[in-house]
XYZ file of C-alpha atoms in Angstrom:
272
model
C 144.155 -31.346 -98.208
C 147.452 -29.718 -98.100
C 145.905 -27.501 -100.797
C 142.914 -26.612 -99.155
C 144.622 -25.721 -95.495
C 148.240 -23.955 -97.470
C 145.454 -21.572 -99.096
C 141.938 -21.333 -96.807
C 143.689 -21.630 -93.598
C 144.865 -19.765 -90.487
C 148.226 -18.122 -90.695
C 148.927 -19.871 -86.838
C 147.843 -23.125 -87.315
C 148.754 -23.727 -91.003
C 152.132 -24.480 -90.985
C 151.406 -27.390 -88.216
C 148.501 -28.594 -89.933
C 150.623 -29.067 -93.347
C 153.537 -30.172 -91.792
C 150.968 -32.867 -90.255
C 149.411 -33.836 -93.019
C 153.426 -34.585 -94.610
C 154.724 -36.679 -92.052
C 150.823 -38.433 -92.449
C 151.932 -38.662 -96.972
C 155.015 -39.923 -96.170
C 153.582 -42.678 -94.366
C 150.677 -44.412 -96.043
C 153.337 -46.450 -98.179
C 154.103 -47.930 -95.206
C 151.238 -48.540 -94.324
C 151.358 -50.859 -97.601
C 154.237 -52.276 -96.720
C 152.618 -53.846 -93.835
C 149.808 -55.420 -95.137
C 151.518 -57.418 -98.062
C 154.018 -58.242 -95.559
C 151.709 -59.773 -93.854
C 149.201 -61.022 -96.682
C 152.670 -63.193 -97.525
C 153.050 -64.658 -94.332
C 149.193 -65.777 -93.928
C 149.434 -67.454 -97.575
C 152.381 -69.207 -96.652
C 150.453 -70.561 -93.409
C 147.822 -72.292 -96.089
C 149.863 -73.067 -97.754
C 152.036 -75.481 -95.768
C 148.597 -76.689 -93.540
C 146.504 -79.031 -94.669
C 142.790 -79.171 -96.394
C 140.063 -79.934 -94.560
C 136.845 -81.235 -96.734
C 134.085 -80.021 -95.732
C 131.108 -83.209 -95.856
C 127.116 -83.311 -96.207
C 126.603 -84.167 -92.213
C 128.887 -80.418 -91.593
C 126.914 -78.879 -94.182
C 123.581 -79.760 -92.577
C 124.474 -79.498 -88.873
C 124.712 -76.334 -89.891
C 121.763 -75.526 -91.895
C 120.120 -76.762 -89.081
C 122.494 -74.228 -87.163
C 121.000 -71.340 -89.590
C 116.784 -73.049 -88.881
C 117.432 -73.441 -85.167
C 119.132 -69.511 -84.840
C 121.985 -70.909 -83.040
C 125.498 -69.150 -82.861
C 126.764 -68.009 -85.433
C 123.496 -67.128 -86.544
C 122.277 -65.399 -83.476
C 122.958 -61.777 -84.628
C 120.057 -62.571 -87.453
C 123.409 -62.252 -90.814
C 124.374 -64.966 -92.395
C 127.119 -66.708 -90.908
C 127.491 -69.793 -93.056
C 130.843 -69.841 -93.293
C 131.277 -69.142 -89.760
C 129.569 -72.105 -89.040
C 130.817 -74.659 -90.923
C 133.922 -73.738 -89.589
C 132.686 -74.960 -85.865
C 131.528 -77.572 -87.161
C 134.454 -78.854 -88.615
C 136.235 -78.119 -85.211
C 133.253 -79.651 -84.034
C 133.791 -82.851 -85.534
C 138.024 -83.387 -85.217
C 137.560 -83.332 -81.611
C 135.073 -85.419 -80.951
C 136.966 -87.959 -83.444
C 138.068 -90.773 -81.204
C 141.988 -90.616 -83.382
C 142.233 -87.277 -81.380
C 142.630 -89.140 -78.584
C 145.219 -87.626 -76.325
C 144.818 -84.702 -79.106
C 144.917 -80.916 -77.550
C 142.816 -78.435 -79.959
C 142.381 -74.865 -79.608
C 139.739 -73.065 -81.059
C 141.190 -69.646 -82.469
C 139.131 -66.442 -83.568
C 139.136 -62.387 -83.748
C 134.784 -62.684 -84.425
C 133.828 -62.405 -81.128
C 130.635 -60.911 -82.254
C 129.611 -64.605 -83.443
C 131.500 -67.223 -81.459
C 131.679 -65.409 -77.970
C 129.604 -64.857 -74.912
C 127.273 -62.821 -75.525
C 126.734 -58.835 -72.887
C 129.533 -60.998 -71.548
C 133.463 -61.936 -70.926
C 134.267 -62.260 -74.690
C 136.901 -65.214 -74.075
C 134.448 -67.424 -73.244
C 132.562 -69.025 -75.861
C 128.297 -68.689 -76.780
C 126.896 -70.882 -75.426
C 125.434 -72.805 -77.637
C 128.990 -73.432 -78.913
C 130.614 -73.441 -75.415
C 130.064 -77.728 -74.947
C 133.007 -78.104 -77.051
C 135.594 -76.464 -75.594
C 136.698 -78.259 -71.755
C 139.325 -77.464 -69.788
C 141.800 -79.948 -70.830
C 141.069 -81.319 -74.470
C 140.035 -77.927 -76.178
C 140.465 -74.419 -76.004
C 138.885 -71.123 -76.716
C 141.376 -68.384 -77.739
C 140.188 -64.840 -79.802
C 144.209 -63.881 -79.621
C 145.909 -65.889 -81.408
C 149.196 -64.781 -78.812
C 147.215 -65.592 -75.949
C 146.781 -69.705 -77.325
C 150.070 -69.693 -78.531
C 151.639 -68.345 -75.198
C 149.484 -70.960 -73.853
C 151.510 -74.601 -75.719
C 155.036 -72.279 -75.421
C 155.639 -69.667 -74.369
C 158.990 -69.194 -75.028
C 157.564 -69.125 -78.193
C 155.558 -66.293 -78.410
C 158.268 -64.229 -76.342
C 160.150 -65.072 -79.696
C 157.830 -64.377 -82.550
C 156.663 -60.948 -80.886
C 160.207 -60.074 -80.798
C 160.540 -60.567 -84.226
C 157.631 -60.098 -85.684
C 155.547 -57.987 -83.355
C 157.986 -55.023 -82.506
C 158.965 -52.781 -85.734
C 160.873 -50.209 -85.235
C 159.268 -46.452 -85.457
C 160.444 -44.650 -88.457
C 161.264 -41.911 -89.080
C 158.349 -38.873 -89.653
C 158.996 -36.354 -92.125
C 159.435 -33.825 -90.803
C 162.798 -34.996 -88.585
C 164.050 -35.642 -91.529
C 163.702 -31.898 -93.119
C 164.965 -31.203 -89.661
C 168.268 -33.651 -89.829
C 168.667 -32.648 -93.462
C 168.271 -28.904 -93.472
C 171.253 -29.063 -89.977
C 173.706 -31.060 -92.128
C 173.231 -28.971 -94.929
C 173.974 -25.763 -93.285
C 177.045 -27.504 -91.525
C 178.674 -28.345 -94.969
C 178.059 -25.277 -96.360
C 179.341 -23.330 -93.388
C 182.514 -26.143 -93.815
C 183.036 -25.122 -97.672
C 182.673 -21.537 -96.721
C 185.615 -21.614 -94.347
C 187.384 -23.109 -97.672
C 186.840 -20.370 -99.638
C 187.736 -18.008 -97.056
C 190.878 -19.508 -96.923
C 191.310 -19.032 -100.494
C 190.782 -15.961 -100.031
C 192.723 -15.508 -97.772
C 196.112 -16.952 -99.796
C 195.225 -15.086 -103.526
C 193.544 -18.464 -104.850
C 189.897 -15.877 -105.184
C 189.908 -12.120 -104.303
C 186.508 -9.870 -104.136
C 185.447 -8.059 -106.463
C 186.468 -3.773 -106.901
C 185.282 -1.480 -109.508
C 187.499 -2.546 -111.482
C 186.108 -5.883 -112.317
C 182.590 -3.868 -112.850
C 181.097 -5.888 -116.182
C 184.162 -8.189 -116.664
C 183.283 -12.351 -115.814
C 186.025 -13.929 -113.436
C 185.055 -17.034 -112.017
C 187.557 -16.611 -109.026
C 186.405 -12.958 -108.401
C 183.037 -12.761 -105.394
C 181.436 -9.445 -105.752
C 181.428 -7.577 -102.274
C 177.101 -8.676 -102.128
C 178.204 -12.254 -102.516
C 180.788 -11.790 -99.268
C 178.830 -9.666 -97.555
C 175.245 -11.998 -97.515
C 177.860 -15.168 -97.020
C 179.631 -13.441 -93.596
C 176.115 -12.716 -92.733
C 174.937 -16.529 -93.020
C 177.274 -18.022 -91.397
C 177.161 -15.535 -88.326
C 173.288 -17.321 -88.107
C 175.036 -20.228 -88.274
C 177.349 -20.438 -85.919
C 174.365 -19.053 -82.759
C 172.018 -21.391 -84.299
C 174.484 -24.015 -83.884
C 177.469 -22.561 -81.880
C 180.947 -22.704 -83.255
C 182.413 -25.800 -81.346
C 179.326 -28.047 -83.578
C 180.712 -26.545 -87.449
C 183.871 -28.569 -87.284
C 186.690 -28.647 -88.136
C 186.527 -31.756 -89.304
C 188.519 -34.612 -90.357
C 188.266 -36.886 -93.121
C 186.314 -39.552 -91.653
C 183.331 -37.162 -89.589
C 183.243 -34.561 -93.508
C 182.871 -38.335 -95.171
C 180.468 -39.353 -92.754
C 177.587 -35.279 -93.446
C 178.015 -36.199 -96.655
C 177.575 -39.283 -96.254
C 173.850 -38.940 -94.032
C 173.397 -35.995 -96.335
C 173.494 -38.171 -100.052
C 171.339 -40.318 -97.903
C 168.405 -38.094 -96.741
C 168.098 -36.528 -100.015
C 168.064 -40.157 -101.952
C 165.196 -40.837 -99.441
C 163.158 -38.294 -100.392
C 163.447 -39.506 -104.437
C 167.183 -37.240 -105.402
C 169.346 -39.214 -106.901
C 172.535 -40.488 -104.324
C 175.161 -37.748 -104.464
C 173.685 -35.100 -104.982
C 175.329 -33.027 -101.689
C 174.846 -29.381 -103.311
C 174.282 -26.580 -101.004
């Protein structure tokens, strides 16, 4: 897609579209990581839960629901597994051994279990007899179910699992990285000027033509560096370009190294 936009896109909007696609490309791996984390949590819950056996009696009741086209079969699809779930739940609620125990049925499947053409927080009329105000409740959100039982627990869980710090976009990272590169380069430029001033380095003269000397810089490079430095001073403001103490200088280089590592470079790559 990026290749097509680059070749065929409108010149005025092409760069904005490419930046947006780059940000999407950068965030795609995060979606996979979030899904893997969710699956891990679900597997942990399943392994720590009791296994409920499905009796023949339950299977027969589920089959009878299918014959009578009662929920969850009212939608015209094969919902046998869902029928078994609601029948197992009904068995637990009606069991004499469960006296004094409160139950909650939580499902996102509102099309099979909820009131059709109405408030989907209410159960379908075909299963509403299973639910009561005291012993058995119907929910379509897990947070609402847990909140009813333990309000404080929900707030703690939401802080722990649902609040996610938004990661920086690729364009944000590139912008910060480029700013760090410019500031580090400017500092190195000032050190370079100082070395010229004290005589460690010098600007090439006609006598240096055709000769290589690592301590000699061409007039063309010198003028180009001065021009670039003026542009950086105008862009950031001279007061924002140093001088830096040792700690600040270390922080600048550390930040640049970290951002470059995130984007695939090796650690400590600090070329400017």
